[in-house]
Tab-separated table of C-alpha atoms in Angstrom:
chain	number	residue	atom	x	y	z
A	3	UNK	CA	93.170	126.219	-60.110
A	4	UNK	CA	93.977	129.633	-58.749
A	5	UNK	CA	93.531	132.102	-61.416
A	6	UNK	CA	93.679	136.032	-61.578
A	7	UNK	CA	92.573	137.769	-64.850
A	8	UNK	CA	92.978	141.306	-65.429
A	9	UNK	CA	91.170	143.567	-67.806
A	10	UNK	CA	90.276	147.208	-68.455
A	11	UNK	CA	93.665	148.440	-69.814
A	12	UNK	CA	93.830	150.521	-72.862
A	13	UNK	CA	94.819	154.008	-74.297
A	14	UNK	CA	93.971	156.839	-72.339
A	15	UNK	CA	95.009	160.650	-72.619
A	16	UNK	CA	96.902	162.452	-69.895
A	17	UNK	CA	94.478	163.556	-67.325
A	18	UNK	CA	91.897	160.806	-68.111
A	19	UNK	CA	90.588	157.944	-65.942
A	20	UNK	CA	90.454	154.335	-66.390
A	21	UNK	CA	89.115	151.406	-64.223
A	22	UNK	CA	91.030	148.154	-64.070
A	23	UNK	CA	89.414	144.884	-62.858
A	24	UNK	CA	90.909	141.597	-61.787
A	25	UNK	CA	88.580	138.477	-61.870
A	26	UNK	CA	89.618	135.868	-59.174
A	27	UNK	CA	88.873	132.217	-59.254
A	28	UNK	CA	89.859	128.942	-57.628
A	29	UNK	CA	90.174	130.268	-53.969
A	30	UNK	CA	88.016	131.926	-51.169
A	31	UNK	CA	88.634	135.413	-52.537
A	32	UNK	CA	87.101	137.340	-49.536
A	33	UNK	CA	89.726	135.762	-47.172
A	34	UNK	CA	92.781	137.206	-49.085
A	35	UNK	CA	94.343	140.662	-49.167
A	36	UNK	CA	94.937	141.697	-52.745
A	37	UNK	CA	97.533	143.923	-54.661
A	38	UNK	CA	98.140	145.902	-57.662
A	39	UNK	CA	101.796	146.033	-59.085
A	40	UNK	CA	102.937	147.756	-62.173
A	41	UNK	CA	105.747	147.498	-64.620
A	42	UNK	CA	106.697	150.542	-66.969
A	43	UNK	CA	108.024	149.301	-70.180
A	44	UNK	CA	111.422	148.077	-69.921
A	45	UNK	CA	111.566	148.755	-66.263
A	46	UNK	CA	111.294	147.029	-63.064
A	47	UNK	CA	108.273	146.107	-60.778
A	48	UNK	CA	106.523	148.775	-58.659
A	49	UNK	CA	104.034	147.882	-55.977
A	50	UNK	CA	101.000	150.073	-56.282
A	51	UNK	CA	98.451	149.405	-53.801
A	52	UNK	CA	96.928	146.824	-51.365
A	53	UNK	CA	93.495	146.071	-49.980
A	54	UNK	CA	92.612	143.633	-47.112
A	55	UNK	CA	89.935	140.950	-47.617
A	56	UNK	CA	87.280	142.947	-45.802
A	57	UNK	CA	88.317	146.255	-47.242
A	58	UNK	CA	89.295	147.473	-43.773
A	59	UNK	CA	92.473	148.628	-44.737
A	60	UNK	CA	94.240	150.054	-48.008
A	61	UNK	CA	97.721	151.095	-48.729
A	62	UNK	CA	99.186	152.992	-51.682
A	63	UNK	CA	102.489	153.937	-53.089
A	64	UNK	CA	103.314	157.614	-52.826
A	65	UNK	CA	103.365	157.817	-56.714
A	66	UNK	CA	99.604	157.178	-56.886
A	67	UNK	CA	98.335	158.378	-53.591
A	68	UNK	CA	95.290	160.627	-54.153
A	69	UNK	CA	94.866	159.638	-57.737
A	70	UNK	CA	94.331	155.829	-57.635
A	71	UNK	CA	91.696	153.973	-55.516
A	72	UNK	CA	91.733	150.307	-54.896
A	73	UNK	CA	88.351	148.520	-54.088
A	74	UNK	CA	86.934	145.120	-54.189
A	75	UNK	CA	83.621	143.185	-54.533
A	76	UNK	CA	83.831	139.977	-52.786
A	77	UNK	CA	80.310	138.910	-53.899
A	78	UNK	CA	81.679	139.154	-57.519
A	79	UNK	CA	85.167	137.870	-56.602
A	80	UNK	CA	86.630	140.872	-58.221
A	81	UNK	CA	89.271	143.456	-57.459
A	82	UNK	CA	89.433	147.036	-58.946
A	83	UNK	CA	91.754	149.906	-59.468
A	84	UNK	CA	90.233	153.247	-60.210
A	85	UNK	CA	92.805	155.472	-61.858
A	86	UNK	CA	92.271	159.179	-62.200
A	87	UNK	CA	94.354	162.120	-63.362
A	88	UNK	CA	96.454	159.669	-65.400
A	89	UNK	CA	99.971	160.776	-66.263
A	90	UNK	CA	102.431	159.550	-68.872
A	91	UNK	CA	104.467	157.903	-66.197
A	92	UNK	CA	101.485	155.598	-65.291
A	93	UNK	CA	102.071	153.840	-68.572
A	94	UNK	CA	102.687	150.384	-67.579
A	95	UNK	CA	101.466	146.548	-67.496
A	96	UNK	CA	99.371	146.343	-64.239
A	97	UNK	CA	99.257	143.019	-62.447
A	98	UNK	CA	96.922	141.936	-59.746
A	99	UNK	CA	98.535	139.626	-57.116
A	100	UNK	CA	97.216	137.704	-54.235
A	101	UNK	CA	98.809	137.666	-50.751
A	102	UNK	CA	99.614	134.435	-49.102
A	103	UNK	CA	97.866	134.620	-45.790
A	104	UNK	CA	99.189	131.487	-44.118
A	105	UNK	CA	101.875	133.510	-42.240
A	106	UNK	CA	102.277	137.086	-41.145
A	107	UNK	CA	103.482	139.320	-42.674
A	108	UNK	CA	101.728	138.325	-45.993
A	109	UNK	CA	103.535	138.223	-49.244
A	110	UNK	CA	102.501	137.964	-53.034
A	111	UNK	CA	102.160	134.353	-54.314
A	112	UNK	CA	99.964	134.333	-57.213
A	113	UNK	CA	99.983	136.932	-60.048
A	114	UNK	CA	97.666	137.459	-62.960
A	115	UNK	CA	99.031	137.901	-66.481
A	116	UNK	CA	98.582	141.755	-66.514
A	117	UNK	CA	96.652	144.272	-68.436
A	118	UNK	CA	98.435	147.241	-70.431
A	119	UNK	CA	97.777	150.803	-69.662
A	120	UNK	CA	98.948	153.535	-72.069
A	121	UNK	CA	98.818	157.124	-71.215
A	122	UNK	CA	99.398	159.301	-74.343
A	123	UNK	CA	97.853	162.292	-76.185
B	2	UNK	CA	110.296	153.971	-47.012
B	3	UNK	CA	112.565	151.003	-47.192
B	4	UNK	CA	114.990	151.226	-50.150
B	5	UNK	CA	116.031	147.867	-51.727
B	6	UNK	CA	119.262	147.806	-53.797
B	7	UNK	CA	119.946	144.780	-55.970
B	8	UNK	CA	123.150	143.823	-57.638
B	9	UNK	CA	124.304	143.209	-60.272
B	10	UNK	CA	121.935	144.796	-62.638
B	11	UNK	CA	123.100	142.222	-65.495
B	12	UNK	CA	124.922	138.949	-64.938
B	13	UNK	CA	126.333	137.021	-67.722
B	14	UNK	CA	126.859	133.160	-67.033
B	15	UNK	CA	126.877	129.753	-68.524
B	16	UNK	CA	124.817	126.796	-68.171
B	17	UNK	CA	126.130	124.867	-65.211
B	18	UNK	CA	127.555	127.933	-63.489
B	19	UNK	CA	126.841	128.808	-59.957
B	20	UNK	CA	125.450	132.317	-59.587
B	21	UNK	CA	124.602	134.673	-56.806
B	22	UNK	CA	122.503	137.903	-56.884
B	23	UNK	CA	122.583	140.303	-53.791
B	24	UNK	CA	119.897	142.460	-52.471
B	25	UNK	CA	120.384	145.063	-49.652
B	26	UNK	CA	117.799	146.891	-47.573
B	27	UNK	CA	118.112	150.501	-46.285
B	28	UNK	CA	117.054	149.176	-42.836
B	29	UNK	CA	116.426	145.861	-41.125
B	30	UNK	CA	113.703	143.893	-42.691
B	31	UNK	CA	114.366	140.663	-40.459
B	32	UNK	CA	113.700	137.850	-43.009
B	33	UNK	CA	110.802	139.335	-44.752
B	34	UNK	CA	112.210	139.082	-48.256
B	35	UNK	CA	110.866	137.319	-51.353
B	36	UNK	CA	112.524	136.603	-54.711
B	37	UNK	CA	110.790	136.430	-58.092
B	38	UNK	CA	111.688	135.222	-61.497
B	39	UNK	CA	110.315	137.055	-64.426
B	40	UNK	CA	110.517	136.076	-68.273
B	41	UNK	CA	109.895	138.439	-71.071
B	42	UNK	CA	106.230	139.075	-71.420
B	43	UNK	CA	105.216	137.052	-68.416
B	44	UNK	CA	104.096	137.807	-64.934
B	45	UNK	CA	106.634	137.399	-62.096
B	46	UNK	CA	106.837	133.888	-60.438
B	47	UNK	CA	107.510	133.481	-56.757
B	48	UNK	CA	110.797	131.561	-55.991
B	49	UNK	CA	111.705	132.204	-52.440
B	50	UNK	CA	109.954	133.815	-49.457
B	51	UNK	CA	110.924	134.562	-45.850
B	52	UNK	CA	114.340	135.069	-47.246
B	53	UNK	CA	115.143	131.326	-47.581
B	54	UNK	CA	111.997	129.164	-47.831
B	55	UNK	CA	111.620	127.623	-51.281
B	56	UNK	CA	108.141	128.010	-52.770
B	57	UNK	CA	106.478	124.686	-53.666
B	58	UNK	CA	107.397	123.504	-57.161
B	59	UNK	CA	110.556	125.643	-57.475
B	60	UNK	CA	113.752	123.438	-58.213
B	61	UNK	CA	116.068	122.887	-55.348
B	62	UNK	CA	118.952	124.553	-57.292
B	63	UNK	CA	117.471	127.795	-56.205
B	64	UNK	CA	118.181	129.057	-52.593
B	65	UNK	CA	118.077	132.145	-50.553
B	66	UNK	CA	119.959	133.191	-47.490
B	67	UNK	CA	120.293	136.281	-45.335
B	68	UNK	CA	118.612	138.296	-42.782
B	69	UNK	CA	118.536	141.948	-41.412
B	70	UNK	CA	119.812	144.002	-44.335
B	71	UNK	CA	121.738	141.675	-46.628
B	72	UNK	CA	120.287	138.934	-48.737
B	73	UNK	CA	121.367	136.479	-51.483
B	74	UNK	CA	119.844	134.460	-54.070
B	75	UNK	CA	121.973	131.570	-55.426
B	76	UNK	CA	121.386	129.196	-58.404
B	77	UNK	CA	123.649	126.367	-57.867
B	78	UNK	CA	123.889	124.957	-61.478
B	79	UNK	CA	122.242	127.327	-64.033
B	80	UNK	CA	119.908	125.545	-66.505
B	81	UNK	CA	118.739	126.978	-69.783
B	82	UNK	CA	115.312	127.770	-68.350
B	83	UNK	CA	116.925	129.993	-65.695
B	84	UNK	CA	117.889	132.799	-68.043
B	85	UNK	CA	115.508	135.498	-66.862
B	86	UNK	CA	115.182	138.597	-64.745
B	87	UNK	CA	115.154	138.252	-60.988
B	88	UNK	CA	113.740	140.629	-58.455
B	89	UNK	CA	113.900	140.859	-54.753
B	90	UNK	CA	111.103	142.508	-52.780
B	91	UNK	CA	110.859	143.414	-49.083
B	92	UNK	CA	107.418	143.045	-47.333
B	93	UNK	CA	108.544	144.233	-43.836
B	94	UNK	CA	106.413	147.261	-44.312
B	95	UNK	CA	104.267	149.435	-46.601
B	96	UNK	CA	105.013	150.645	-49.173
B	97	UNK	CA	106.418	147.392	-50.286
B	98	UNK	CA	109.571	147.888	-52.506
B	99	UNK	CA	111.275	145.821	-55.156
B	100	UNK	CA	115.155	145.764	-56.057
B	101	UNK	CA	115.819	147.135	-59.552
B	102	UNK	CA	116.182	143.554	-60.900
B	103	UNK	CA	119.062	141.359	-62.263
B	104	UNK	CA	118.912	140.323	-65.848
B	105	UNK	CA	120.705	136.807	-66.077
B	106	UNK	CA	121.855	136.388	-69.641
B	107	UNK	CA	123.782	133.646	-71.461
B	108	UNK	CA	127.471	134.302	-71.659
């Protein structure tokens, strides 16, 4: 069974840092590009970042560029999101999502349950 | 960036109704549009990809259409399990963008 499990969320002060993790299982992780998508309380979905299977390319939303870094460890089947200089507006549930790679362009087909990040003093 | 505008933001309907949700892109995105369903406290679930392709396991009462800049999601006969929030998302180019969402509620 394909599964994505996020962890690492919590309460952090403005200006602080947090590292999210996403553990993948049930598929050949290194072959798939992966994403982070977030959802602020009571709001819609916002795509945050994407990384290719071999880490050769990464993309970011303007709202997080320069503050967040996406990375992965294919040996550990894990995806990460390093979040620095956190702001109140980064408060959200963060989901990791897999790209379906059977056709180009890719799109997100499997999502984890999410981890909650709260930025507050 | 490609803007995606979804309407309506809220839709009230009854079981058995046929409903349509519209999504408009600020530029042509060919057919690179997906639709997701999200229930409270849950992750989004893929319904439709490539504008009109039904994801495996999704009931056939869901259908998508459109290309270029205008797209629709139609539910042919609403079931109790369908009351949820629906999002469209373009994947023509980064940054990927979502519509604002349509909350489908019971009339």
